[in-house]
mmCIF file with all atom_site columns, C-alpha atoms in Angstrom:
data_model
loop_
_atom_site.group_PDB
_atom_site.id
_atom_site.type_symbol
_atom_site.label_atom_id
_atom_site.label_alt_id
_atom_site.label_comp_id
_atom_site.label_asym_id
_atom_site.label_entity_id
_atom_site.label_seq_id
_atom_site.pdbx_PDB_ins_code
_atom_site.Cartn_x
_atom_site.Cartn_y
_atom_site.Cartn_z
_atom_site.occupancy
_atom_site.B_iso_or_equiv
_atom_site.pdbx_formal_charge
_atom_site.auth_seq_id
_atom_site.auth_comp_id
_atom_site.auth_asym_id
_atom_site.auth_atom_id
_atom_site.pdbx_PDB_model_num
ATOM 1   C CA . UNK A 1 1   ? -0.345 0.281   0.280   1.00 65.00 ? 963  UNK A CA 1
ATOM 2   C CA . UNK A 1 2   ? 2.817  2.518   0.730   1.00 79.00 ? 964  UNK A CA 1
ATOM 3   C CA . UNK A 1 3   ? 4.662  1.628   -2.582  1.00 71.00 ? 965  UNK A CA 1
ATOM 4   C CA . UNK A 1 4   ? 1.178  2.306   -4.664  1.00 76.00 ? 966  UNK A CA 1
ATOM 5   C CA . UNK A 1 5   ? 1.103  5.512   -2.436  1.00 82.00 ? 967  UNK A CA 1
ATOM 6   C CA . UNK A 1 6   ? 4.525  6.859   -3.278  1.00 80.00 ? 968  UNK A CA 1
ATOM 7   C CA . UNK A 1 7   ? 4.261  6.138   -7.160  1.00 76.00 ? 969  UNK A CA 1
ATOM 8   C CA . UNK A 1 8   ? 1.048  8.274   -6.912  1.00 82.00 ? 970  UNK A CA 1
ATOM 9   C CA . UNK A 1 9   ? 2.374  11.321  -4.663  1.00 88.00 ? 971  UNK A CA 1
ATOM 10  C CA . UNK A 1 10  ? 5.401  11.082  -7.420  1.00 84.00 ? 972  UNK A CA 1
ATOM 11  C CA . UNK A 1 11  ? 3.507  10.647  -10.265 1.00 85.00 ? 973  UNK A CA 1
ATOM 12  C CA . UNK A 1 12  ? 1.078  13.501  -9.552  1.00 92.00 ? 974  UNK A CA 1
ATOM 13  C CA . UNK A 1 13  ? 4.292  15.985  -8.401  1.00 91.00 ? 975  UNK A CA 1
ATOM 14  C CA . UNK A 1 14  ? 6.024  14.740  -12.406 1.00 88.00 ? 976  UNK A CA 1
ATOM 15  C CA . UNK A 1 15  ? 2.476  15.995  -13.785 1.00 91.00 ? 977  UNK A CA 1
ATOM 16  C CA . UNK A 1 16  ? 2.113  19.286  -11.772 1.00 95.00 ? 978  UNK A CA 1
ATOM 17  C CA . UNK A 1 17  ? 5.955  20.117  -12.868 1.00 93.00 ? 979  UNK A CA 1
ATOM 18  C CA . UNK A 1 18  ? 5.693  19.039  -16.596 1.00 91.00 ? 980  UNK A CA 1
ATOM 19  C CA . UNK A 1 19  ? 2.248  21.380  -17.035 1.00 94.00 ? 981  UNK A CA 1
ATOM 20  C CA . UNK A 1 20  ? 4.319  23.984  -15.307 1.00 95.00 ? 982  UNK A CA 1
ATOM 21  C CA . UNK A 1 21  ? 7.309  23.842  -17.657 1.00 91.00 ? 983  UNK A CA 1
ATOM 22  C CA . UNK A 1 22  ? 4.957  23.755  -20.395 1.00 92.00 ? 984  UNK A CA 1
ATOM 23  C CA . UNK A 1 23  ? 2.769  26.603  -19.528 1.00 94.00 ? 985  UNK A CA 1
ATOM 24  C CA . UNK A 1 24  ? 6.347  28.364  -18.713 1.00 95.00 ? 986  UNK A CA 1
ATOM 25  C CA . UNK A 1 25  ? 7.602  27.724  -22.444 1.00 93.00 ? 987  UNK A CA 1
ATOM 26  C CA . UNK A 1 26  ? 4.191  28.742  -24.191 1.00 95.00 ? 988  UNK A CA 1
ATOM 27  C CA . UNK A 1 27  ? 3.727  31.743  -22.181 1.00 96.00 ? 989  UNK A CA 1
ATOM 28  C CA . UNK A 1 28  ? 7.306  33.274  -22.818 1.00 95.00 ? 990  UNK A CA 1
ATOM 29  C CA . UNK A 1 29  ? 7.078  31.922  -26.373 1.00 95.00 ? 991  UNK A CA 1
ATOM 30  C CA . UNK A 1 30  ? 4.964  34.956  -26.868 1.00 96.00 ? 992  UNK A CA 1
ATOM 31  C CA . UNK A 1 31  ? 7.320  37.317  -26.103 1.00 96.00 ? 993  UNK A CA 1
ATOM 32  C CA . UNK A 1 32  ? 10.034 38.394  -28.659 1.00 94.00 ? 994  UNK A CA 1
ATOM 33  C CA . UNK A 1 33  ? 13.812 39.343  -28.941 1.00 94.00 ? 995  UNK A CA 1
ATOM 34  C CA . UNK A 1 34  ? 14.557 42.898  -30.124 1.00 94.00 ? 996  UNK A CA 1
ATOM 35  C CA . UNK A 1 35  ? 17.247 41.032  -31.860 1.00 94.00 ? 997  UNK A CA 1
ATOM 36  C CA . UNK A 1 36  ? 15.458 38.554  -33.536 1.00 94.00 ? 998  UNK A CA 1
ATOM 37  C CA . UNK A 1 37  ? 17.615 35.573  -33.253 1.00 97.00 ? 999  UNK A CA 1
ATOM 38  C CA . UNK A 1 38  ? 17.032 32.019  -33.028 1.00 98.00 ? 1000 UNK A CA 1
ATOM 39  C CA . UNK A 1 39  ? 17.560 29.851  -30.367 1.00 97.00 ? 1001 UNK A CA 1
ATOM 40  C CA . UNK A 1 40  ? 20.315 27.974  -32.619 1.00 98.00 ? 1002 UNK A CA 1
ATOM 41  C CA . UNK A 1 41  ? 21.173 30.950  -33.366 1.00 98.00 ? 1003 UNK A CA 1
ATOM 42  C CA . UNK A 1 42  ? 22.064 32.491  -29.867 1.00 98.00 ? 1004 UNK A CA 1
ATOM 43  C CA . UNK A 1 43  ? 23.514 29.197  -29.137 1.00 98.00 ? 1005 UNK A CA 1
ATOM 44  C CA . UNK A 1 44  ? 26.482 29.390  -31.236 1.00 98.00 ? 1006 UNK A CA 1
ATOM 45  C CA . UNK A 1 45  ? 27.352 33.026  -29.971 1.00 98.00 ? 1007 UNK A CA 1
ATOM 46  C CA . UNK A 1 46  ? 27.083 31.787  -26.402 1.00 97.00 ? 1008 UNK A CA 1
ATOM 47  C CA . UNK A 1 47  ? 29.481 29.048  -27.376 1.00 98.00 ? 1009 UNK A CA 1
ATOM 48  C CA . UNK A 1 48  ? 31.847 31.240  -29.791 1.00 98.00 ? 1010 UNK A CA 1
ATOM 49  C CA . UNK A 1 49  ? 31.697 33.606  -26.592 1.00 97.00 ? 1011 UNK A CA 1
ATOM 50  C CA . UNK A 1 50  ? 33.157 30.966  -24.619 1.00 97.00 ? 1012 UNK A CA 1
ATOM 51  C CA . UNK A 1 51  ? 35.899 29.983  -27.365 1.00 97.00 ? 1013 UNK A CA 1
ATOM 52  C CA . UNK A 1 52  ? 33.885 27.033  -27.529 1.00 97.00 ? 1014 UNK A CA 1
ATOM 53  C CA . UNK A 1 53  ? 34.199 25.801  -31.027 1.00 96.00 ? 1015 UNK A CA 1
ATOM 54  C CA . UNK A 1 54  ? 34.473 21.962  -30.365 1.00 97.00 ? 1016 UNK A CA 1
ATOM 55  C CA . UNK A 1 55  ? 30.271 22.074  -30.158 1.00 97.00 ? 1017 UNK A CA 1
ATOM 56  C CA . UNK A 1 56  ? 27.899 21.398  -32.232 1.00 98.00 ? 1018 UNK A CA 1
ATOM 57  C CA . UNK A 1 57  ? 23.996 22.348  -32.457 1.00 98.00 ? 1019 UNK A CA 1
ATOM 58  C CA . UNK A 1 58  ? 21.472 20.448  -33.663 1.00 98.00 ? 1020 UNK A CA 1
ATOM 59  C CA . UNK A 1 59  ? 18.107 20.447  -33.588 1.00 97.00 ? 1021 UNK A CA 1
ATOM 60  C CA . UNK A 1 60  ? 16.073 17.108  -32.685 1.00 97.00 ? 1022 UNK A CA 1
ATOM 61  C CA . UNK A 1 61  ? 12.566 15.733  -32.755 1.00 96.00 ? 1023 UNK A CA 1
ATOM 62  C CA . UNK A 1 62  ? 10.491 16.250  -29.508 1.00 93.00 ? 1024 UNK A CA 1
ATOM 63  C CA . UNK A 1 63  ? 8.840  18.886  -27.361 1.00 88.00 ? 1025 UNK A CA 1
ATOM 64  C CA . UNK A 1 64  ? 11.243 19.988  -24.932 1.00 84.00 ? 1026 UNK A CA 1
ATOM 65  C CA . UNK A 1 65  ? 13.283 17.482  -25.161 1.00 92.00 ? 1027 UNK A CA 1
ATOM 66  C CA . UNK A 1 66  ? 16.741 20.004  -25.465 1.00 96.00 ? 1028 UNK A CA 1
ATOM 67  C CA . UNK A 1 67  ? 20.190 18.387  -24.175 1.00 95.00 ? 1029 UNK A CA 1
ATOM 68  C CA . UNK A 1 68  ? 23.527 18.951  -23.416 1.00 94.00 ? 1030 UNK A CA 1
ATOM 69  C CA . UNK A 1 69  ? 25.492 15.622  -24.162 1.00 92.00 ? 1031 UNK A CA 1
ATOM 70  C CA . UNK A 1 70  ? 28.563 15.780  -22.999 1.00 89.00 ? 1032 UNK A CA 1
ATOM 71  C CA . UNK A 1 71  ? 29.960 12.315  -25.002 1.00 89.00 ? 1033 UNK A CA 1
ATOM 72  C CA . UNK A 1 72  ? 29.372 13.505  -28.121 1.00 95.00 ? 1034 UNK A CA 1
ATOM 73  C CA . UNK A 1 73  ? 29.967 17.741  -27.073 1.00 96.00 ? 1035 UNK A CA 1
ATOM 74  C CA . UNK A 1 74  ? 26.257 18.519  -28.627 1.00 97.00 ? 1036 UNK A CA 1
ATOM 75  C CA . UNK A 1 75  ? 23.542 21.020  -27.650 1.00 98.00 ? 1037 UNK A CA 1
ATOM 76  C CA . UNK A 1 76  ? 20.109 19.209  -28.701 1.00 98.00 ? 1038 UNK A CA 1
ATOM 77  C CA . UNK A 1 77  ? 16.987 21.879  -29.245 1.00 98.00 ? 1039 UNK A CA 1
ATOM 78  C CA . UNK A 1 78  ? 13.924 21.008  -29.905 1.00 97.00 ? 1040 UNK A CA 1
ATOM 79  C CA . UNK A 1 79  ? 12.374 22.104  -32.679 1.00 97.00 ? 1041 UNK A CA 1
ATOM 80  C CA . UNK A 1 80  ? 10.560 25.013  -31.078 1.00 96.00 ? 1042 UNK A CA 1
ATOM 81  C CA . UNK A 1 81  ? 14.017 26.014  -29.574 1.00 97.00 ? 1043 UNK A CA 1
ATOM 82  C CA . UNK A 1 82  ? 16.194 25.867  -32.746 1.00 98.00 ? 1044 UNK A CA 1
ATOM 83  C CA . UNK A 1 83  ? 14.059 27.791  -34.435 1.00 97.00 ? 1045 UNK A CA 1
ATOM 84  C CA . UNK A 1 84  ? 12.386 29.648  -32.446 1.00 97.00 ? 1046 UNK A CA 1
ATOM 85  C CA . UNK A 1 85  ? 12.983 33.633  -32.148 1.00 97.00 ? 1047 UNK A CA 1
ATOM 86  C CA . UNK A 1 86  ? 11.120 34.144  -28.701 1.00 97.00 ? 1048 UNK A CA 1
ATOM 87  C CA . UNK A 1 87  ? 12.104 34.795  -24.892 1.00 97.00 ? 1049 UNK A CA 1
ATOM 88  C CA . UNK A 1 88  ? 11.420 30.537  -24.387 1.00 97.00 ? 1050 UNK A CA 1
ATOM 89  C CA . UNK A 1 89  ? 13.666 29.150  -27.581 1.00 97.00 ? 1051 UNK A CA 1
ATOM 90  C CA . UNK A 1 90  ? 16.470 32.193  -25.777 1.00 97.00 ? 1052 UNK A CA 1
ATOM 91  C CA . UNK A 1 91  ? 16.133 30.167  -22.153 1.00 97.00 ? 1053 UNK A CA 1
ATOM 92  C CA . UNK A 1 92  ? 16.392 27.042  -23.120 1.00 97.00 ? 1054 UNK A CA 1
ATOM 93  C CA . UNK A 1 93  ? 19.151 27.077  -25.094 1.00 98.00 ? 1055 UNK A CA 1
ATOM 94  C CA . UNK A 1 94  ? 21.319 29.846  -23.726 1.00 97.00 ? 1056 UNK A CA 1
ATOM 95  C CA . UNK A 1 95  ? 20.177 26.655  -20.499 1.00 97.00 ? 1057 UNK A CA 1
ATOM 96  C CA . UNK A 1 96  ? 21.819 24.024  -22.772 1.00 97.00 ? 1058 UNK A CA 1
ATOM 97  C CA . UNK A 1 97  ? 24.662 25.856  -23.622 1.00 97.00 ? 1059 UNK A CA 1
ATOM 98  C CA . UNK A 1 98  ? 25.954 26.610  -20.070 1.00 96.00 ? 1060 UNK A CA 1
ATOM 99  C CA . UNK A 1 99  ? 26.335 22.658  -19.973 1.00 94.00 ? 1061 UNK A CA 1
ATOM 100 C CA . UNK A 1 100 ? 28.473 23.197  -22.553 1.00 96.00 ? 1062 UNK A CA 1
ATOM 101 C CA . UNK A 1 101 ? 30.167 25.970  -21.137 1.00 96.00 ? 1063 UNK A CA 1
ATOM 102 C CA . UNK A 1 102 ? 31.108 23.655  -17.608 1.00 94.00 ? 1064 UNK A CA 1
ATOM 103 C CA . UNK A 1 103 ? 32.116 20.612  -19.580 1.00 92.00 ? 1065 UNK A CA 1
ATOM 104 C CA . UNK A 1 104 ? 34.491 22.908  -21.376 1.00 94.00 ? 1066 UNK A CA 1
ATOM 105 C CA . UNK A 1 105 ? 35.950 24.376  -18.246 1.00 92.00 ? 1067 UNK A CA 1
ATOM 106 C CA . UNK A 1 106 ? 35.145 20.645  -15.994 1.00 88.00 ? 1068 UNK A CA 1
ATOM 107 C CA . UNK A 1 107 ? 32.709 22.408  -13.125 1.00 88.00 ? 1069 UNK A CA 1
ATOM 108 C CA . UNK A 1 108 ? 33.006 19.782  -10.697 1.00 85.00 ? 1070 UNK A CA 1
ATOM 109 C CA . UNK A 1 109 ? 29.460 19.521  -10.082 1.00 86.00 ? 1071 UNK A CA 1
ATOM 110 C CA . UNK A 1 110 ? 28.867 18.893  -14.221 1.00 78.00 ? 1072 UNK A CA 1
ATOM 111 C CA . UNK A 1 111 ? 31.541 16.089  -14.116 1.00 77.00 ? 1073 UNK A CA 1
ATOM 112 C CA . UNK A 1 112 ? 30.349 14.439  -10.841 1.00 83.00 ? 1074 UNK A CA 1
ATOM 113 C CA . UNK A 1 113 ? 27.115 14.503  -12.586 1.00 78.00 ? 1075 UNK A CA 1
ATOM 114 C CA . UNK A 1 114 ? 27.657 12.349  -16.023 1.00 78.00 ? 1076 UNK A CA 1
ATOM 115 C CA . UNK A 1 115 ? 28.945 10.343  -13.705 1.00 82.00 ? 1077 UNK A CA 1
ATOM 116 C CA . UNK A 1 116 ? 26.410 9.588   -11.832 1.00 84.00 ? 1078 UNK A CA 1
ATOM 117 C CA . UNK A 1 117 ? 23.831 9.447   -14.900 1.00 81.00 ? 1079 UNK A CA 1
ATOM 118 C CA . UNK A 1 118 ? 24.781 5.775   -16.469 1.00 82.00 ? 1080 UNK A CA 1
ATOM 119 C CA . UNK A 1 119 ? 24.246 4.298   -12.772 1.00 85.00 ? 1081 UNK A CA 1
ATOM 120 C CA . UNK A 1 120 ? 20.716 6.858   -12.012 1.00 82.00 ? 1082 UNK A CA 1
ATOM 121 C CA . UNK A 1 121 ? 19.697 5.263   -15.374 1.00 80.00 ? 1083 UNK A CA 1
ATOM 122 C CA . UNK A 1 122 ? 20.162 1.775   -14.480 1.00 85.00 ? 1084 UNK A CA 1
ATOM 123 C CA . UNK A 1 123 ? 18.576 2.402   -10.997 1.00 82.00 ? 1085 UNK A CA 1
ATOM 124 C CA . UNK A 1 124 ? 15.709 3.832   -12.801 1.00 77.00 ? 1086 UNK A CA 1
ATOM 125 C CA . UNK A 1 125 ? 15.013 0.521   -15.362 1.00 82.00 ? 1087 UNK A CA 1
ATOM 126 C CA . UNK A 1 126 ? 15.905 -1.621  -11.395 1.00 84.00 ? 1088 UNK A CA 1
ATOM 127 C CA . UNK A 1 127 ? 13.043 0.271   -9.799  1.00 76.00 ? 1089 UNK A CA 1
ATOM 128 C CA . UNK A 1 128 ? 10.424 -0.077  -12.737 1.00 77.00 ? 1090 UNK A CA 1
ATOM 129 C CA . UNK A 1 129 ? 11.328 -3.934  -12.393 1.00 79.00 ? 1091 UNK A CA 1
ATOM 130 C CA . UNK A 1 130 ? 10.735 -4.090  -8.541  1.00 75.00 ? 1092 UNK A CA 1
ATOM 131 C CA . UNK A 1 131 ? 7.389  -1.694  -9.191  1.00 72.00 ? 1093 UNK A CA 1
ATOM 132 C CA . UNK A 1 132 ? 6.072  -3.922  -11.663 1.00 74.00 ? 1094 UNK A CA 1
ATOM 133 C CA . UNK A 1 133 ? 6.808  -6.994  -9.186  1.00 76.00 ? 1095 UNK A CA 1
ATOM 134 C CA . UNK A 1 134 ? 5.422  -5.583  -6.529  1.00 73.00 ? 1096 UNK A CA 1
ATOM 135 C CA . UNK A 1 135 ? 2.670  -4.335  -8.006  1.00 70.00 ? 1097 UNK A CA 1
ATOM 136 C CA . UNK A 1 136 ? 1.747  -8.062  -9.536  1.00 73.00 ? 1098 UNK A CA 1
ATOM 137 C CA . UNK A 1 137 ? 2.767  -10.064 -6.320  1.00 67.00 ? 1099 UNK A CA 1
ATOM 138 C CA . UNK A 1 138 ? 5.778  -11.036 -7.517  1.00 57.00 ? 1100 UNK A CA 1
ATOM 139 C CA . UNK A 1 139 ? 7.144  -10.013 -3.925  1.00 53.00 ? 1101 UNK A CA 1
ATOM 140 C CA . UNK A 1 140 ? 5.996  -7.582  -1.388  1.00 50.00 ? 1102 UNK A CA 1
ATOM 141 C CA . UNK A 1 141 ? 8.049  -4.496  -0.178  1.00 50.00 ? 1103 UNK A CA 1
ATOM 142 C CA . UNK A 1 142 ? 7.707  -3.465  3.139   1.00 52.00 ? 1104 UNK A CA 1
#
């Protein structure tokens, strides 16, 4: 019973955060930039301003799928951000380029995060299995 309650609480929290993020993105997508630059152009300028020439800026499918990949040194921007010429696109593109700047300067906390990501991914898969097994009576947790 406690397990189900935990799952419900985290599902609701995830839903609320996701809706809030999408709502803010939609709100600030209506705010035009004076410079009329796209998210991709802003990202490239930010990388150049920080003397980073080995990171590519790419467009990836999806909505709010934006991320920096330190393994292949790419800033991956969703189409709304890559082509967008608004405050939301500028903010997201700048945020992702911030990770590239952190990577280029060997920022300690980014290195720790990069080390922990594979562990978190594995733990997430294991916890999904544990959750499903416990829900279907495979074994009981507490």
